[in-house]
Amino acid sequence: MLVGAVRHRLLTTYPRRLFSADASTKNALRVLLRETAQSVAVVTTILPTDASHFHGATLSSFTSIAMDPHPLVAFSLRIPSRMAAALQLGNPRSEHTPNMVVNILSSSQSTTAVHFSRPDLYPEPFRLSPHILSKEGIPILAGSLGALSCNLIQCISLHGLRPQNLSKEANEDVDAAESREDGVLSELFIARVLRVESLEGHEPAQRLPLLYHHRQYATAHPLESGQN
């Protein structure tokens, strides 16, 4: 009985320690990432329930993940969200038909990033952001550094991911720890780049990237010669 009681106590306290360590890691990662400059992008698409209405969202994470055998990009979205639903339901007509455009913002578009990140304040961001339409009728934001017409390849739930080859007991511990979390769920969206849109008439400020650094928008400039 004593051994059983000790084992039960260990199994019930381990998830708490695991969750506490995970929260500490999250905070440390957030602090570190604030020191790095992140590119800013807005994904746009057509609402599957109404082809005359568009939807867009500023991405908090965007990156290129592969060039071969196909160019792939990835970003994460919290769920549920209108953008996640629109991308998942808006199936392209073929594997070569885009169903989204990823607009990589330039340094002239900090207000655009805000408009598409705050639907509570800006419920109609396309009225505030000049845009043209791609061949498929998807908005391309004017003044962007570049725009990628893509189709969705796969969505991966980021809840319940496990290291490979975990024992059954370790999996149960992770399940218990995750059940204590705040309920925020995210999915990873992997998209294939089908076309890099041709954007003309760039002003000098539109040839510099919009970056997010230290919780504010910034841009990049070359270091002077001789600087380390």
Short mmCIF file of C-alpha atoms in Angstrom, two decimals:
data_model
loop_
_atom_site.label_atom_id
_atom_site.label_comp_id
_atom_site.label_asym_id
_atom_site.label_seq_id
_atom_site.Cartn_x
_atom_site.Cartn_y
_atom_site.Cartn_z
CA MET A 1 0.00 0.00 0.00
CA LEU A 2 2.83 2.39 0.85
CA VAL A 3 4.55 1.77 -2.50
CA GLY A 4 1.25 2.31 -4.32
CA ALA A 5 0.60 5.55 -2.46
CA VAL A 6 4.09 6.88 -3.24
CA ARG A 7 3.72 5.95 -6.91
CA HIS A 8 0.31 7.67 -7.08
CA ARG A 9 1.77 10.80 -5.48
CA LEU A 10 4.63 10.85 -8.01
CA LEU A 11 2.30 10.42 -10.99
CA THR A 12 -0.02 13.20 -9.82
CA THR A 13 2.73 15.70 -9.05
CA TYR A 14 4.82 15.02 -12.17
CA PRO A 15 2.31 16.65 -14.58
CA ARG A 16 2.34 19.79 -12.42
CA ARG A 17 6.14 19.96 -12.64
CA LEU A 18 6.00 19.28 -16.37
CA PHE A 19 3.43 22.04 -16.92
CA SER A 20 5.43 24.49 -14.77
CA ALA A 21 8.63 23.77 -16.70
CA ASP A 22 6.77 24.12 -20.00
CA ALA A 23 5.34 27.51 -18.96
CA SER A 24 8.84 28.67 -17.98
CA THR A 25 10.18 27.57 -21.36
CA LYS A 26 7.39 29.43 -23.17
CA ASN A 27 8.18 32.64 -21.30
CA ALA A 28 11.91 32.31 -21.98
CA LEU A 29 11.24 31.69 -25.67
CA ARG A 30 8.97 34.74 -25.91
CA VAL A 31 11.67 36.91 -24.33
CA LEU A 32 14.30 35.58 -26.75
CA LEU A 33 12.11 36.01 -29.83
CA ARG A 34 11.45 39.64 -28.90
CA GLU A 35 15.18 40.17 -29.44
CA THR A 36 14.97 38.78 -32.97
CA ALA A 37 13.32 40.51 -35.92
CA GLN A 38 10.40 38.61 -37.45
CA SER A 39 9.06 39.25 -40.94
CA VAL A 40 5.43 40.35 -41.16
CA ALA A 41 2.93 38.83 -43.59
CA VAL A 42 -0.80 38.97 -44.24
CA VAL A 43 -2.62 35.98 -45.70
CA THR A 44 -5.65 36.75 -47.86
CA THR A 45 -8.30 34.45 -49.27
CA ILE A 46 -11.88 34.28 -50.55
CA LEU A 47 -14.57 33.24 -48.09
CA PRO A 48 -15.91 29.88 -49.32
CA THR A 49 -19.46 30.83 -48.34
CA ASP A 50 -19.41 34.06 -50.38
CA ALA A 51 -17.07 34.45 -53.36
CA SER A 52 -17.60 38.23 -53.33
CA HIS A 53 -16.16 38.61 -49.84
CA PHE A 54 -12.51 38.45 -48.85
CA HIS A 55 -10.82 37.68 -45.58
CA GLY A 56 -7.33 38.50 -44.37
CA ALA A 57 -5.23 38.05 -41.25
CA THR A 58 -1.81 39.19 -40.08
CA LEU A 59 0.38 36.18 -39.38
CA SER A 60 2.32 35.97 -36.14
CA SER A 61 4.52 33.28 -37.65
CA PHE A 62 5.56 32.74 -41.25
CA THR A 63 8.54 30.98 -42.78
CA SER A 64 9.81 29.15 -45.84
CA ILE A 65 10.38 25.48 -45.00
CA ALA A 66 11.46 23.84 -48.28
CA MET A 67 12.41 24.48 -51.90
CA ASP A 68 12.53 20.88 -53.12
CA PRO A 69 10.71 18.90 -54.32
CA HIS A 70 8.24 21.82 -54.10
CA PRO A 71 8.55 25.30 -52.58
CA LEU A 72 6.69 25.20 -49.27
CA VAL A 73 5.87 27.84 -46.66
CA ALA A 74 4.27 27.46 -43.25
CA PHE A 75 2.44 29.51 -40.66
CA SER A 76 0.32 28.84 -37.60
CA LEU A 77 -3.17 30.05 -36.75
CA ARG A 78 -5.14 29.86 -33.55
CA ILE A 79 -8.32 27.87 -33.82
CA PRO A 80 -11.16 28.33 -34.08
CA SER A 81 -10.80 31.33 -36.40
CA ARG A 82 -12.46 32.58 -39.57
CA MET A 83 -9.18 32.39 -41.48
CA ALA A 84 -8.49 28.80 -40.46
CA ALA A 85 -12.02 27.80 -41.47
CA ALA A 86 -11.82 29.69 -44.77
CA LEU A 87 -8.55 28.02 -45.76
CA GLN A 88 -9.70 24.56 -44.75
CA LEU A 89 -13.06 24.83 -46.53
CA GLY A 90 -11.85 26.76 -49.57
CA ASN A 91 -10.53 23.80 -51.52
CA PRO A 92 -8.77 24.76 -54.77
CA ARG A 93 -10.18 23.40 -58.03
CA SER A 94 -6.91 21.55 -58.68
CA GLU A 95 -3.48 21.09 -57.17
CA HIS A 96 -2.26 23.93 -59.39
CA THR A 97 -4.96 26.42 -58.32
CA PRO A 98 -4.11 28.82 -55.46
CA ASN A 99 -6.63 29.37 -52.67
CA MET A 100 -4.62 32.00 -50.76
CA VAL A 101 -2.08 34.77 -51.19
CA VAL A 102 0.65 35.37 -48.61
CA ASN A 103 1.54 39.07 -48.78
CA ILE A 104 5.02 39.77 -47.39
CA LEU A 105 4.74 43.32 -46.11
CA SER A 106 7.12 46.18 -46.82
CA SER A 107 8.23 48.90 -44.45
CA SER A 108 5.47 51.16 -45.82
CA GLN A 109 2.72 48.86 -44.52
CA SER A 110 2.81 48.96 -40.72
CA THR A 111 -0.76 50.31 -40.63
CA THR A 112 -1.83 47.48 -42.93
CA ALA A 113 -0.44 44.96 -40.46
CA VAL A 114 -2.49 46.58 -37.69
CA HIS A 115 -5.67 46.67 -39.79
CA PHE A 116 -5.52 42.94 -40.45
CA SER A 117 -4.56 42.02 -36.88
CA ARG A 118 -7.42 43.83 -35.10
CA PRO A 119 -10.81 42.79 -36.53
CA ASP A 120 -12.41 44.23 -33.40
CA LEU A 121 -11.21 47.72 -34.39
CA TYR A 122 -11.08 47.31 -38.17
CA PRO A 123 -13.88 44.97 -39.28
CA GLU A 124 -13.41 45.89 -42.98
CA PRO A 125 -9.63 46.10 -43.52
CA PHE A 126 -9.84 45.76 -47.30
CA ARG A 127 -11.62 49.13 -47.44
CA LEU A 128 -8.55 50.64 -45.79
CA SER A 129 -5.91 48.73 -47.76
CA PRO A 130 -5.49 49.26 -51.52
CA HIS A 131 -5.30 45.95 -53.35
CA ILE A 132 -5.53 44.27 -56.71
CA LEU A 133 -6.76 40.77 -57.50
CA SER A 134 -4.76 37.77 -58.60
CA LYS A 135 -5.84 35.66 -61.59
CA GLU A 136 -7.95 33.65 -59.16
CA GLY A 137 -9.56 36.77 -57.70
CA ILE A 138 -7.65 36.72 -54.40
CA PRO A 139 -6.51 40.09 -52.98
CA ILE A 140 -2.89 41.15 -53.38
CA LEU A 141 -2.09 44.06 -51.06
CA ALA A 142 -0.65 47.05 -52.89
CA GLY A 143 2.80 48.08 -51.71
CA SER A 144 3.82 44.63 -50.51
CA LEU A 145 7.42 43.54 -50.73
CA GLY A 146 6.18 40.38 -52.46
CA ALA A 147 3.14 38.15 -52.77
CA LEU A 148 2.95 34.35 -52.98
CA SER A 149 -0.04 32.59 -54.52
CA CYS A 150 -0.33 29.28 -52.68
CA ASN A 151 -2.60 26.34 -52.09
CA LEU A 152 -3.04 24.54 -48.82
CA ILE A 153 -1.20 21.23 -48.57
CA GLN A 154 -1.84 20.15 -45.00
CA CYS A 155 -3.02 21.30 -41.58
CA ILE A 156 -1.37 19.80 -38.52
CA SER A 157 -2.86 20.13 -35.06
CA LEU A 158 -0.23 21.37 -32.60
CA HIS A 159 -2.11 19.99 -29.63
CA GLY A 160 -1.11 16.54 -28.47
CA LEU A 161 2.23 16.34 -30.29
CA ARG A 162 4.63 13.85 -28.72
CA PRO A 163 8.33 13.05 -28.99
CA GLN A 164 8.83 9.82 -30.87
CA ASN A 165 9.07 6.51 -29.01
CA LEU A 166 7.58 7.74 -25.73
CA SER A 167 6.52 5.07 -23.28
CA LYS A 168 2.83 4.67 -22.46
CA GLU A 169 3.39 6.13 -18.97
CA ALA A 170 5.19 9.18 -20.38
CA ASN A 171 2.37 9.77 -22.87
CA GLU A 172 -0.15 9.67 -20.03
CA ASP A 173 1.90 12.22 -18.09
CA VAL A 174 1.96 14.60 -21.08
CA ASP A 175 -1.79 14.14 -21.57
CA ALA A 176 -2.38 15.08 -17.94
CA ALA A 177 -0.14 18.14 -18.19
CA GLU A 178 -1.80 19.38 -21.38
CA SER A 179 -5.24 19.02 -19.84
CA ARG A 180 -4.23 21.74 -17.34
CA GLU A 181 -3.33 24.28 -20.03
CA ASP A 182 -5.39 27.34 -20.90
CA GLY A 183 -7.18 25.77 -23.86
CA VAL A 184 -5.52 27.87 -26.59
CA LEU A 185 -5.20 25.65 -29.65
CA SER A 186 -3.20 26.21 -32.82
CA GLU A 187 -2.74 24.47 -36.14
CA LEU A 188 0.23 24.53 -38.49
CA PHE A 189 -0.69 25.32 -42.10
CA ILE A 190 1.67 24.10 -44.81
CA ALA A 191 1.17 25.66 -48.24
CA ARG A 192 2.77 25.11 -51.63
CA VAL A 193 3.93 28.23 -53.48
CA LEU A 194 2.51 28.05 -56.99
CA ARG A 195 3.40 31.52 -58.19
CA VAL A 196 5.40 34.54 -57.06
CA GLU A 197 3.30 37.49 -58.13
CA SER A 198 4.89 40.25 -60.19
CA LEU A 199 4.58 43.57 -58.35
CA GLU A 200 5.60 46.72 -60.17
CA GLY A 201 6.20 50.33 -59.27
CA HIS A 202 7.91 49.83 -55.92
CA GLU A 203 8.87 52.98 -54.05
CA PRO A 204 12.14 52.83 -52.04
CA ALA A 205 10.25 52.15 -48.79
CA GLN A 206 8.49 49.24 -50.48
CA ARG A 207 11.81 47.51 -51.14
CA LEU A 208 12.56 47.20 -47.43
CA PRO A 209 10.88 44.52 -45.28
CA LEU A 210 8.46 45.22 -42.47
CA LEU A 211 9.78 43.55 -39.32
CA TYR A 212 8.37 43.02 -35.84
CA HIS A 213 10.98 43.64 -33.15
CA HIS A 214 10.58 44.39 -29.45
CA ARG A 215 6.78 44.49 -29.83
CA GLN A 216 6.88 47.21 -32.45
CA TYR A 217 7.23 47.48 -36.20
CA ALA A 218 10.64 48.22 -37.65
CA THR A 219 12.68 47.67 -40.80
CA ALA A 220 16.23 46.70 -41.78
CA HIS A 221 19.21 48.72 -42.91
CA PRO A 222 22.68 47.48 -43.94
CA LEU A 223 25.46 47.84 -41.40
CA GLU A 224 28.08 50.42 -42.25
CA SER A 225 31.30 49.05 -43.68
CA GLY A 226 33.64 47.87 -40.93
CA GLN A 227 30.91 47.27 -38.33
CA ASN A 228 30.87 43.88 -36.62
#
